[in-house]
mmCIF file of C-alpha atoms in Angstrom:
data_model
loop_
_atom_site.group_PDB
_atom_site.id
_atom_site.type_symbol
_atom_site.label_atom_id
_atom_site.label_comp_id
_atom_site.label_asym_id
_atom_site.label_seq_id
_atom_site.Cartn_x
_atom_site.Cartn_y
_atom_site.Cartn_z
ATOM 1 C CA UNK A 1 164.682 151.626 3.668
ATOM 2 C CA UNK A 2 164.212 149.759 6.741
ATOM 3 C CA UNK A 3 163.622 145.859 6.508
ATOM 4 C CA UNK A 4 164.194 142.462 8.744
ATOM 5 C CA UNK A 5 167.357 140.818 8.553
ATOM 6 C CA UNK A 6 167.674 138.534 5.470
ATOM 7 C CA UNK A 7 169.340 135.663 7.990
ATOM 8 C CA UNK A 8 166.043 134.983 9.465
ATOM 9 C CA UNK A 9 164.535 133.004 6.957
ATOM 10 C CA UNK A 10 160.463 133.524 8.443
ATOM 11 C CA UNK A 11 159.980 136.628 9.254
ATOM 12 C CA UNK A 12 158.820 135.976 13.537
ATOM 13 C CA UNK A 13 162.041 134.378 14.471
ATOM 14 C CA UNK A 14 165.231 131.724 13.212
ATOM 15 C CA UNK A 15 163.939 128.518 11.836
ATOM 16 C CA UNK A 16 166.800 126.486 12.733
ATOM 17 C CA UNK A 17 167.555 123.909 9.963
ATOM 18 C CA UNK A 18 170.997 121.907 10.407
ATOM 19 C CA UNK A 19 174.062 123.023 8.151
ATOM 20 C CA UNK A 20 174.162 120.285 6.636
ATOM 21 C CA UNK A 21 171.131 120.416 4.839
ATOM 22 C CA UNK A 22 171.045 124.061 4.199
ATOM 23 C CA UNK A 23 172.069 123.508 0.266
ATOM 24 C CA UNK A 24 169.112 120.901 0.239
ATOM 25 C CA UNK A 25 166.845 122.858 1.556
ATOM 26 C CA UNK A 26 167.241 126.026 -0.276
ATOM 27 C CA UNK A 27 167.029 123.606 -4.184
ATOM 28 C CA UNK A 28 163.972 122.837 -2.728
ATOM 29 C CA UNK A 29 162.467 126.155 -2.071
ATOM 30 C CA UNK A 30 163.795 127.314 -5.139
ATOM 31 C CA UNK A 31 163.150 125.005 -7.135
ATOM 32 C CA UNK A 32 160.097 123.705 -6.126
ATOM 33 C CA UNK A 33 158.554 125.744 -3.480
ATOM 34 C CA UNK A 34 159.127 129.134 -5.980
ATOM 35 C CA UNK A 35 157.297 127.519 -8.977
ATOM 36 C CA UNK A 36 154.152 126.981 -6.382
ATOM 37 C CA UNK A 37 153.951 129.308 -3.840
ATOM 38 C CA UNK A 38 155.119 132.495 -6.515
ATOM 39 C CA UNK A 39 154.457 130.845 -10.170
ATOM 40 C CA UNK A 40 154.559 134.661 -11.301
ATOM 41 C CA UNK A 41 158.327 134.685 -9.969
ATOM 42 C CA UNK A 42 159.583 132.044 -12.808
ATOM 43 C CA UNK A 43 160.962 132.303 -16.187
ATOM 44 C CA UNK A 44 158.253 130.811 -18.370
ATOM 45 C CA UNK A 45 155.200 132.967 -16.904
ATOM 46 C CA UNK A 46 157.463 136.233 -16.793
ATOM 47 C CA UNK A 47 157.702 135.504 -20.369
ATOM 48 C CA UNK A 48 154.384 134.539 -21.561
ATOM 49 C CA UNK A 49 153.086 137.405 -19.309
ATOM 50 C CA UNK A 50 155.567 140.272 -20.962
ATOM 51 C CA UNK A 51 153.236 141.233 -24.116
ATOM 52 C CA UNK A 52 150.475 141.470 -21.616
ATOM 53 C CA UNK A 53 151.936 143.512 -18.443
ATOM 54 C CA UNK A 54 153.603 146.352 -21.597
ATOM 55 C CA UNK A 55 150.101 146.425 -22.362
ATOM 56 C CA UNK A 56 148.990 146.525 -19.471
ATOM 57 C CA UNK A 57 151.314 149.751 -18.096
ATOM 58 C CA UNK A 58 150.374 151.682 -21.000
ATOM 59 C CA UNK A 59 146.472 150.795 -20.708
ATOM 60 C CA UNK A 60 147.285 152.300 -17.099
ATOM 61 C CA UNK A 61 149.065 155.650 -18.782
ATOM 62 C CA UNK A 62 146.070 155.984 -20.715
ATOM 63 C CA UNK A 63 143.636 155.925 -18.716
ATOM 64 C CA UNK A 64 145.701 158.121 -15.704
ATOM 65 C CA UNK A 65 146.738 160.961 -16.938
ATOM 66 C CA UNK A 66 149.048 161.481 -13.004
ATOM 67 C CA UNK A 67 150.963 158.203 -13.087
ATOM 68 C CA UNK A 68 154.380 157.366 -12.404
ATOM 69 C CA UNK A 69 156.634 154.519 -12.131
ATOM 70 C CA UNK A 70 159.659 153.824 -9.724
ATOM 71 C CA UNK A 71 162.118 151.237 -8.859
ATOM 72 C CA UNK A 72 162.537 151.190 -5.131
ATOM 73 C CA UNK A 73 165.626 149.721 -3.797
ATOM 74 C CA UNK A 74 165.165 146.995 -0.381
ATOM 75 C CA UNK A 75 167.512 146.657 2.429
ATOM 76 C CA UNK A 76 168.274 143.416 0.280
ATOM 77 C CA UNK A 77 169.174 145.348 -2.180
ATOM 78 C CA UNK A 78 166.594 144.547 -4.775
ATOM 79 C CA UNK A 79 164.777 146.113 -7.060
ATOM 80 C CA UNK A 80 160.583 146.796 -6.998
ATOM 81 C CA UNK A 81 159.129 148.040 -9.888
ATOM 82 C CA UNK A 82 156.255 150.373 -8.901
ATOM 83 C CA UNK A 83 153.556 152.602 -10.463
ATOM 84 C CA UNK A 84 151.895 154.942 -8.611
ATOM 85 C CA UNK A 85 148.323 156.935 -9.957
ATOM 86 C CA UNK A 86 147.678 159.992 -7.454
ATOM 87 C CA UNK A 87 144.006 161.206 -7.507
ATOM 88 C CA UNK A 88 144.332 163.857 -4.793
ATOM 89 C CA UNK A 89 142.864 167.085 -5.910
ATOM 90 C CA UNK A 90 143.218 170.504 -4.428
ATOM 91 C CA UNK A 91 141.951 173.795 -4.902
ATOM 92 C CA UNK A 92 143.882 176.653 -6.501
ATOM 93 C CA UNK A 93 146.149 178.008 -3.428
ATOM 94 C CA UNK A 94 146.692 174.269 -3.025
ATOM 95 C CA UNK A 95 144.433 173.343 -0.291
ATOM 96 C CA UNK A 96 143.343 169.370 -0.455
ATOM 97 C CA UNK A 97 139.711 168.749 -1.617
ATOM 98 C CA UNK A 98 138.331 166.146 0.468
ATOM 99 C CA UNK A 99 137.384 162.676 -1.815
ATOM 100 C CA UNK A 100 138.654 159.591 -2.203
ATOM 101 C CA UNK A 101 141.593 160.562 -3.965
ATOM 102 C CA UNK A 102 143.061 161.526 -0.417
ATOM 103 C CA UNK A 103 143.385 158.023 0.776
ATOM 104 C CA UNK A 104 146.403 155.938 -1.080
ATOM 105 C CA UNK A 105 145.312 152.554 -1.250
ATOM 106 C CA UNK A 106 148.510 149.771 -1.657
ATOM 107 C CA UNK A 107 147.615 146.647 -3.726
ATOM 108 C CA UNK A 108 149.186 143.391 -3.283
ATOM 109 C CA UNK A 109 148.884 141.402 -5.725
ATOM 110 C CA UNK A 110 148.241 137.306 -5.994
ATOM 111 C CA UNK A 111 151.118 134.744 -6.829
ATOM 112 C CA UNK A 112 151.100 134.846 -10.592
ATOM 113 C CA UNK A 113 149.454 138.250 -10.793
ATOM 114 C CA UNK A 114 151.143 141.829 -11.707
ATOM 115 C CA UNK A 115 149.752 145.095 -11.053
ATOM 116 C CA UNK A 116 149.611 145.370 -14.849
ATOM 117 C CA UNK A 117 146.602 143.042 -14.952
ATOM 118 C CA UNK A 118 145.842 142.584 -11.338
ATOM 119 C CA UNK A 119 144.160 144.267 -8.754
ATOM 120 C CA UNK A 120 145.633 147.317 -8.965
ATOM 121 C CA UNK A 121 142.387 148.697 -10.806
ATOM 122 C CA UNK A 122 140.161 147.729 -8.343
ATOM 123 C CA UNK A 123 141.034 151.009 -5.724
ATOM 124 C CA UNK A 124 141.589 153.325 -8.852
ATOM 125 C CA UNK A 125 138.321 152.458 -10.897
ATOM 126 C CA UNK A 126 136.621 153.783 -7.008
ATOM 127 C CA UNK A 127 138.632 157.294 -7.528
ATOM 128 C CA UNK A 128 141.541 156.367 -4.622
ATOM 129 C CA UNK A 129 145.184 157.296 -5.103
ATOM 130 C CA UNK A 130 146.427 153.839 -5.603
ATOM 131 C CA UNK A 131 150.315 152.525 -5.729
ATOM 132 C CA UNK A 132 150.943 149.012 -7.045
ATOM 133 C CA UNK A 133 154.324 147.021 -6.896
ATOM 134 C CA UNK A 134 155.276 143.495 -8.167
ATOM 135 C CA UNK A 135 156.314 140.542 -5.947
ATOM 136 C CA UNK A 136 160.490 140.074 -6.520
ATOM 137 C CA UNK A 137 160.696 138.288 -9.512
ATOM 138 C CA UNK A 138 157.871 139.326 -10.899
ATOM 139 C CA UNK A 139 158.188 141.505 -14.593
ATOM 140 C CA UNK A 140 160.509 144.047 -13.902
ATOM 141 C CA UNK A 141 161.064 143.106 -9.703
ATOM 142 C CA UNK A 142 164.286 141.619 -8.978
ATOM 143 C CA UNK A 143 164.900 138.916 -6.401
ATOM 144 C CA UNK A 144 163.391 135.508 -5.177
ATOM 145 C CA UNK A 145 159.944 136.134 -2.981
ATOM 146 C CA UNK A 146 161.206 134.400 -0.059
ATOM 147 C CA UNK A 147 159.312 135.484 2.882
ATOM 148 C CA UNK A 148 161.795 137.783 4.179
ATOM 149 C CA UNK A 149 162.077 139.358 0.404
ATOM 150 C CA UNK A 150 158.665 139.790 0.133
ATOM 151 C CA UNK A 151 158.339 141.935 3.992
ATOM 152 C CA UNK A 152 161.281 143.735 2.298
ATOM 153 C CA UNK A 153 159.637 144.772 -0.686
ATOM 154 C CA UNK A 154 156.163 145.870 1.072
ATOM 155 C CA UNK A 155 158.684 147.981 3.727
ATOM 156 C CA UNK A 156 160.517 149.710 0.698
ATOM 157 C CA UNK A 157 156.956 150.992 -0.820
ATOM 158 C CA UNK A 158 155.837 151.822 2.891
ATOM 159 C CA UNK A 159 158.215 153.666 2.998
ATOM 160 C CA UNK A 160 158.039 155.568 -0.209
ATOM 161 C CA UNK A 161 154.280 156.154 0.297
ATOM 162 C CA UNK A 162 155.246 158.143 3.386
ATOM 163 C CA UNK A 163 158.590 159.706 2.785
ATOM 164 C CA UNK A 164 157.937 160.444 -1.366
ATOM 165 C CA UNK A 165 154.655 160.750 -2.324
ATOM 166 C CA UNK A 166 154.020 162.473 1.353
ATOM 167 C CA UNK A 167 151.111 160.298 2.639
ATOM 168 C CA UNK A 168 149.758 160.143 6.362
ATOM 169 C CA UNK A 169 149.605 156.674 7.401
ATOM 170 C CA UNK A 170 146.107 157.302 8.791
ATOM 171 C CA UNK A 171 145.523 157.846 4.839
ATOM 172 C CA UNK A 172 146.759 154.577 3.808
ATOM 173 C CA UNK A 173 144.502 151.131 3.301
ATOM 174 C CA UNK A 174 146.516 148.448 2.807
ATOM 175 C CA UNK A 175 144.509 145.532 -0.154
ATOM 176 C CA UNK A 176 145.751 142.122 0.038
ATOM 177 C CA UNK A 177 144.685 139.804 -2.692
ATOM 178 C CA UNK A 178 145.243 135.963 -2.196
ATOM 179 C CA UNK A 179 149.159 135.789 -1.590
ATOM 180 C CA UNK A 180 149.616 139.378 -1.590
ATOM 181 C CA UNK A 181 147.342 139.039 2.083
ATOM 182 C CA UNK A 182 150.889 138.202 3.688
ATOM 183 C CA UNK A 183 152.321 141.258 1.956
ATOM 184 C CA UNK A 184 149.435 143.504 3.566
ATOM 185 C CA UNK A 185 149.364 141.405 6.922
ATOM 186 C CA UNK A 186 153.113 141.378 7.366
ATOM 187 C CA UNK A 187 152.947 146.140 6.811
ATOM 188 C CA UNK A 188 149.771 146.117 9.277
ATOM 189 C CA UNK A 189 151.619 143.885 11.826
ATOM 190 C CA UNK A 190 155.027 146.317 11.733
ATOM 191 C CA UNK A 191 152.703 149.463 10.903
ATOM 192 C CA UNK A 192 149.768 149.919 13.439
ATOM 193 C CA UNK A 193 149.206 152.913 12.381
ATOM 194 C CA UNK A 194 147.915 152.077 8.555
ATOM 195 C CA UNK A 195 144.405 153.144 8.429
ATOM 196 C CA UNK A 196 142.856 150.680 7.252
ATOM 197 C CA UNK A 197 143.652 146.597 5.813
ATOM 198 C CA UNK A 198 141.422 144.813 3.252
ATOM 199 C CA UNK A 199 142.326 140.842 2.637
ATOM 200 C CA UNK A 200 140.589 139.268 -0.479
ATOM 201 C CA UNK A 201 140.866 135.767 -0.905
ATOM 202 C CA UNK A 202 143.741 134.751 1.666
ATOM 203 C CA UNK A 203 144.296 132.734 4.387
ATOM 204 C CA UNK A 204 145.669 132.109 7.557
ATOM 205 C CA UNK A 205 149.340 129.967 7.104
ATOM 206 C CA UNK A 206 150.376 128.835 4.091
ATOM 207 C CA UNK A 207 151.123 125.408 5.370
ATOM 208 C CA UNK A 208 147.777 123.538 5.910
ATOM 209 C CA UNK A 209 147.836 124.731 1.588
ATOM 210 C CA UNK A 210 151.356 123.449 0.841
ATOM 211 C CA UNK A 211 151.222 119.854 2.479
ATOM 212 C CA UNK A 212 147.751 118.283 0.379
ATOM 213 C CA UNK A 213 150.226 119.403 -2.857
ATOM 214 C CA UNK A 214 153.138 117.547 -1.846
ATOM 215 C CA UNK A 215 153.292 113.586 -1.751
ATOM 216 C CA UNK A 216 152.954 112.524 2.208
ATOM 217 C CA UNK A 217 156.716 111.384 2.414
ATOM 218 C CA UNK A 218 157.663 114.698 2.055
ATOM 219 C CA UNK A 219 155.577 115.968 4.698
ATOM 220 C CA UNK A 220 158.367 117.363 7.498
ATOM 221 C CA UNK A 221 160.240 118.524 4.474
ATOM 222 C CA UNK A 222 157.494 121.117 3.311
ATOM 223 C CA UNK A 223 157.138 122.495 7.173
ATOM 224 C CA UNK A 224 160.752 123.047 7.286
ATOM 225 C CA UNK A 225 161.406 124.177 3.847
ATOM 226 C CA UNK A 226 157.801 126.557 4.221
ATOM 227 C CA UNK A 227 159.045 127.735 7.745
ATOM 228 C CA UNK A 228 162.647 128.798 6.526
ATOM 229 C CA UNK A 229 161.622 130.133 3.445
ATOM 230 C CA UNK A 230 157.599 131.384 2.685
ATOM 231 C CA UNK A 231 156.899 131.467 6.183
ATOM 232 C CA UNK A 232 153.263 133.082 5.468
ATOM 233 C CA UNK A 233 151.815 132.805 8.834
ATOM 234 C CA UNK A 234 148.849 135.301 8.160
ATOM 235 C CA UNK A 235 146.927 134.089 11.783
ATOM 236 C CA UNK A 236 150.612 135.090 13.322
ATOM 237 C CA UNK A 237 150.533 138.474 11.874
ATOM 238 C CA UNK A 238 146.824 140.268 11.217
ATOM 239 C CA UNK A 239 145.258 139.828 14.482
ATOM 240 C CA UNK A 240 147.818 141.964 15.780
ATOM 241 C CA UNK A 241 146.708 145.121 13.720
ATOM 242 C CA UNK A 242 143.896 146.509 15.577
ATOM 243 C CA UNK A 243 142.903 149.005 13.152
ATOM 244 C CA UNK A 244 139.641 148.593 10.713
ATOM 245 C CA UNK A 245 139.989 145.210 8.844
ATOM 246 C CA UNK A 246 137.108 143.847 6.484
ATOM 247 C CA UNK A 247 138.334 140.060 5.271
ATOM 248 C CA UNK A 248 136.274 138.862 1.727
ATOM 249 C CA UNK A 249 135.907 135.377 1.422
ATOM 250 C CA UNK A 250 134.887 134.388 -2.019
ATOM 251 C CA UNK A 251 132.490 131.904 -1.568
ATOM 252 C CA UNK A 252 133.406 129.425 -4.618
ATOM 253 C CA UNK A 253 137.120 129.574 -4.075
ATOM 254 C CA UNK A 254 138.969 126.680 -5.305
ATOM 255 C CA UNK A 255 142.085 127.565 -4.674
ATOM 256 C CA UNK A 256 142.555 128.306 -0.913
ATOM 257 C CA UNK A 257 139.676 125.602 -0.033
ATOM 258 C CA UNK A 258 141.130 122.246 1.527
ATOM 259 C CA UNK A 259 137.391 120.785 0.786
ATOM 260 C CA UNK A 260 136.245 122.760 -1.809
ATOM 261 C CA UNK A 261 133.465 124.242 0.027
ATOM 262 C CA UNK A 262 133.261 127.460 2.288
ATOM 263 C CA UNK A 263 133.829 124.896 5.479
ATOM 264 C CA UNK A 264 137.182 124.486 4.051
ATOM 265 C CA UNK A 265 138.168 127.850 3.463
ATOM 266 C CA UNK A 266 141.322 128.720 5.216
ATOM 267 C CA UNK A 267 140.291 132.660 5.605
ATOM 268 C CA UNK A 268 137.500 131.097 7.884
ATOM 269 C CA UNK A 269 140.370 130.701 10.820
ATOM 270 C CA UNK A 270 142.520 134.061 9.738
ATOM 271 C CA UNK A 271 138.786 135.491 10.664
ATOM 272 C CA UNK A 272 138.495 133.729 13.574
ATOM 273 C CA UNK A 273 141.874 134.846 15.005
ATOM 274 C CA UNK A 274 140.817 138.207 14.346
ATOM 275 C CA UNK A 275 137.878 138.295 15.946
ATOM 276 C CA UNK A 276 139.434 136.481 19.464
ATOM 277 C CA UNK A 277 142.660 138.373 19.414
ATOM 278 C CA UNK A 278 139.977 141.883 19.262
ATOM 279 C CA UNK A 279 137.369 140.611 21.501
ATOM 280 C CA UNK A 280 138.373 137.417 23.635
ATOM 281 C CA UNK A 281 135.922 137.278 26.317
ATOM 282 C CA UNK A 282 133.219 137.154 23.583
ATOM 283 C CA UNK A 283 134.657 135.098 20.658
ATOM 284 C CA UNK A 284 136.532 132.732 23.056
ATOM 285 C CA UNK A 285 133.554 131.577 24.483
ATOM 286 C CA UNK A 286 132.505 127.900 23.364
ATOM 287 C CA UNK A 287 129.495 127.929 22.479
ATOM 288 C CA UNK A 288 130.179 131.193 20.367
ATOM 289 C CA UNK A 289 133.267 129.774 18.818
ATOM 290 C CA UNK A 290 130.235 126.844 18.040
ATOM 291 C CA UNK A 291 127.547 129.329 16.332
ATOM 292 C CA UNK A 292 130.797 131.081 14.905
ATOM 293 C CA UNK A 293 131.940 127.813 13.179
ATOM 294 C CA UNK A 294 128.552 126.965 11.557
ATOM 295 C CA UNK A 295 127.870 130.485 10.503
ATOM 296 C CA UNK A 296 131.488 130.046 8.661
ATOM 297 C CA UNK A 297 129.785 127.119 7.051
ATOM 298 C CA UNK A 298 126.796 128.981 5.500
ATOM 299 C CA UNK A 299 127.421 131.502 2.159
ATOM 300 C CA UNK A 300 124.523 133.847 2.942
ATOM 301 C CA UNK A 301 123.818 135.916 5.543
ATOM 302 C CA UNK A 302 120.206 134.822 5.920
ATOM 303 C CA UNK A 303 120.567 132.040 7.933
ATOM 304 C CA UNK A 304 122.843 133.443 10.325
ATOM 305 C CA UNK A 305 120.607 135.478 11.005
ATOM 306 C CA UNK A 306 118.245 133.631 11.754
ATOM 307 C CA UNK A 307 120.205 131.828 14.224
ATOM 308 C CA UNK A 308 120.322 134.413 16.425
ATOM 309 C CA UNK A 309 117.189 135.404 18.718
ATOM 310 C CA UNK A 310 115.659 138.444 18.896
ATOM 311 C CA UNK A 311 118.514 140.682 17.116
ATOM 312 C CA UNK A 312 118.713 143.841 18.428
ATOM 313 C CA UNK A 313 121.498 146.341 16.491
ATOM 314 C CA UNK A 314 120.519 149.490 19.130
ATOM 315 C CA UNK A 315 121.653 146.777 21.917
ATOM 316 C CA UNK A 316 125.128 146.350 19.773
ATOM 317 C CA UNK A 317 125.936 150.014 19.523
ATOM 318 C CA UNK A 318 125.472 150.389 23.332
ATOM 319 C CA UNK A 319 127.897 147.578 23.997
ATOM 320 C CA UNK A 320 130.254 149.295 22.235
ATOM 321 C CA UNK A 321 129.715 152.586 22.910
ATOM 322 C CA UNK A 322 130.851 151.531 26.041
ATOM 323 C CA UNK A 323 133.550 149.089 25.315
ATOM 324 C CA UNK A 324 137.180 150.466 25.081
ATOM 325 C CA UNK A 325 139.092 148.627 21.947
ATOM 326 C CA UNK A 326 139.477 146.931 20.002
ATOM 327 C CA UNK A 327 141.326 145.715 21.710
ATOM 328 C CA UNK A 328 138.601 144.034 24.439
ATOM 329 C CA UNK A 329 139.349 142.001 26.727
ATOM 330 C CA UNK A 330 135.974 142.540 28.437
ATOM 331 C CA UNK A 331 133.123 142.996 25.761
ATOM 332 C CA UNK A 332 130.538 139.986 26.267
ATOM 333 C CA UNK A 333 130.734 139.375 29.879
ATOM 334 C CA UNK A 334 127.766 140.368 32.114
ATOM 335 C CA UNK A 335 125.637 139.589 28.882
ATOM 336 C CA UNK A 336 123.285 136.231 28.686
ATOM 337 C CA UNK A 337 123.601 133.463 25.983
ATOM 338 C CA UNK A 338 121.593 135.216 23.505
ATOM 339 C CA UNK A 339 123.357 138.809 23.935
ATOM 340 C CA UNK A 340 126.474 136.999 23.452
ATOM 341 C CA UNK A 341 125.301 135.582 20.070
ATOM 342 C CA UNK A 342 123.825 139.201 19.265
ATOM 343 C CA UNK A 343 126.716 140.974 19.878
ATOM 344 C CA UNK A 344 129.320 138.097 18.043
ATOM 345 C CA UNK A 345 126.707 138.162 15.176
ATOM 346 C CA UNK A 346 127.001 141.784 14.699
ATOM 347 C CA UNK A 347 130.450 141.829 14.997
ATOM 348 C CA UNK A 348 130.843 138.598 12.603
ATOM 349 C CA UNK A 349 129.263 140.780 9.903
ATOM 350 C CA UNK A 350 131.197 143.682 10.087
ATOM 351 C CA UNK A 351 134.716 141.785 9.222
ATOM 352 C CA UNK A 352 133.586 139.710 6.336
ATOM 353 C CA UNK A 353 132.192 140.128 3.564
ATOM 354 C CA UNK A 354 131.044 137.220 1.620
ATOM 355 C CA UNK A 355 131.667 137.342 -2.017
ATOM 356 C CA UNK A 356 130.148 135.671 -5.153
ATOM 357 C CA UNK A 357 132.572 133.891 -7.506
ATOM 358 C CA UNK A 358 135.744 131.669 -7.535
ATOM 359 C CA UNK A 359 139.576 132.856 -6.392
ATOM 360 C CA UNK A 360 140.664 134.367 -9.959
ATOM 361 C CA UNK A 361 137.246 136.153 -10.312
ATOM 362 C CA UNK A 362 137.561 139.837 -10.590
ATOM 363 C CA UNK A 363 136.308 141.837 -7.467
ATOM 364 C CA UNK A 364 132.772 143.088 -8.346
ATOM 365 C CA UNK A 365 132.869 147.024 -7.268
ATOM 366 C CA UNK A 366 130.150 146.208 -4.728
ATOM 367 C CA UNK A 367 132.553 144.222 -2.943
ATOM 368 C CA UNK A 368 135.561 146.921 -2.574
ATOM 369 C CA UNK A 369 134.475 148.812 0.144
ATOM 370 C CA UNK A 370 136.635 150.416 3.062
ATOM 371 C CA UNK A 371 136.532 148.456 6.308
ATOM 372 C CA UNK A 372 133.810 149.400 9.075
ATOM 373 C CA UNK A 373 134.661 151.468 11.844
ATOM 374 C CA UNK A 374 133.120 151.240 15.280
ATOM 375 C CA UNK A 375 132.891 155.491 15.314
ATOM 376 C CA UNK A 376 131.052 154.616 12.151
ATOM 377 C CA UNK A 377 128.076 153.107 14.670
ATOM 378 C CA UNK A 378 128.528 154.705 17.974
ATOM 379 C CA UNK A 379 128.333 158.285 16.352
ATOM 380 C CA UNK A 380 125.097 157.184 14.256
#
């Protein structure tokens, strides 16, 4: 299957670190950075998790009666354990019958989760095909999820969504949950054709995370060590998929919060680079990027609202009946101060999705919806 060179340590370009420190370096991410950034990758939680993900993969068998597991081999020559539950139906001479069960949805999973017990159920409780894999080293994945590892696992079960089980890509919505949003950013970025990309709980670059867990003296060694090795650089990745995206932000998450509160959630700037790299003119305007910024700071939609006068949705659809992206680079100008704020508003809305709850809180099924489309509004 096809895959980036293992040499390149991030996954946009070399991260030069000096020979002589190599050996350092890679204890460190090993030993240290593994056990954080991927707990699920290390011995004691593949073992205290075992009972659970057996029971887990025959709750699955159960309850599918068309699943089927695989171990898909990575240009690096590991090993990803896969299950795959296909819901397409057809009629007698074969013909599909339109449903959900036509679009495969890929989960990836969270740092210590599997898709035994993770969010694999979330697209197959909704009636989509669904195919779930585990991060190397987790269960029965082999490997270390370096970055590169990781873009080599999610390019091995591309590729046998397409080439086995015989899905368009047009048919396939990528769902990134908390770590796993590098997994689905780093497929949308290489794949442009995916249909669709959902990112629960995740954030923009793993770094602004890593350094508040490490003691301040070791500062330069968490960039370097996080740039060689779990280079998860989200913001570098996402906004260049300009497909249909919808981003949930769970609105009590402690995890991925450098404050606590929604202010200091880091999906708040994976958003924002979204929204510029799709529409610049409009959401790289100051006093946008302003309203933008205090609307990120607010959990309910209600007051947003209300910060914008006289909102007019019929005015949106015309703006973008006539606009030409996403990409953009022109939707916004010739519009006054309070279009501008209409039209980011509306847009705003359409990519996130604010969500009750903490970071480990399962997804309420209200919440997993597929991304809006702008055909979806033009056409209506």
């Amino acid at each position: 299957s096809s895959g980036i060179n293992a040499e390149y340590g991030d996954c946009h370009g070399k991260h030069n670190i000096p020979f002589i420190f190599k050996p350092f370096y890679y204890f460190m991410a090993t030993w240290v950075g593994k056990p954080l950034a991927y707990p699920g990758a290390t011995y004691p939680i593949n073992a205290i998790m075992s009972k659970h993900l057996g029971a887990g993969r025959v709750g699955h068998m159960l309850m599918s009666k068309n699943m089927s597991r695989a171990k898909l081999e990575t240009v690096d020559k590991n090993h990803i354990d896969s299950v795959f539950v296909d819901n397409r139906a057809t009629t007698e001479d074969g013909t599909p019958i339109e449903g959900p069960g036509q679009t495969l949805v890929i989960t990836c999973e969270g740092n210590a989760a599997y898709y035994e017990v993770g969010a694999f159920e979330y697209p197959l409780r909704e009636g989509y095909s669904t195919l779930g894999w585990n991060h190397p080293g987790f269960g029965y994945s082999t490997g270390i999820p370096f970055g590169y590892a990781d873009a080599n696992a999610i390019e091995a079960v591309y590729e046998y969504a397409t080439k086995e089980l015989g899905f368009a890509p047009k048919d396939i919505t990528l769902y990134g949950w908390s770590i796993g949003g590098y997994s689905a950013s780093y497929l949308a970025n290489s794949h442009p054709e995916i249909g669709n990309v959902i990112i629960d709980a995740s954030f923009d670059d793993i770094i602004p995370l890593a350094i508040p867990r490490m003691p301040d003296f070791l500062q330069s060694v968490t960039e370097n060590c996080c740039r060689k090795y779990f280079n998860l650089n989200n913001a570098a990745l996402l906004p260049k998929y300009q497909g249909p995206i919808r981003l949930i932000r769970r609105n009590g998450d402690e995890i991925i919060s450098t404050n606590g509160r929604a202010s200091g959630n880091r999906g708040n700037q994976l958003l924002v680079a979204v929204l510029q790299s799709r529409y610049p003119a409009l959401f790289k305007d100051p006093e946008v990027e302003d309203t933008v910024s205090d609307w990120l700071d607010q959990t309910s939609p209600v007051p947003r609202r209300l910060s914008v006068p006289g909102y007019d949705m019929e005015f949106c659809k015309e703006q973008l009946r006539n606009s030409v992206g996403p990409p953009d680079d022109t939707l916004g100008q010739g519009v006054n101060r309070d279009e501008k704020l209409i039209l980011a508003y509306y847009l705003f809305s359409k990519h996130l999705t604010d969500c009750e709850g903490g970071h480990n809180n399962p997804l309420s099924r209200k919440y997993f919806k597929m991304p809006w489309k702008k055909s979806d509004d033009i056409s209506s």
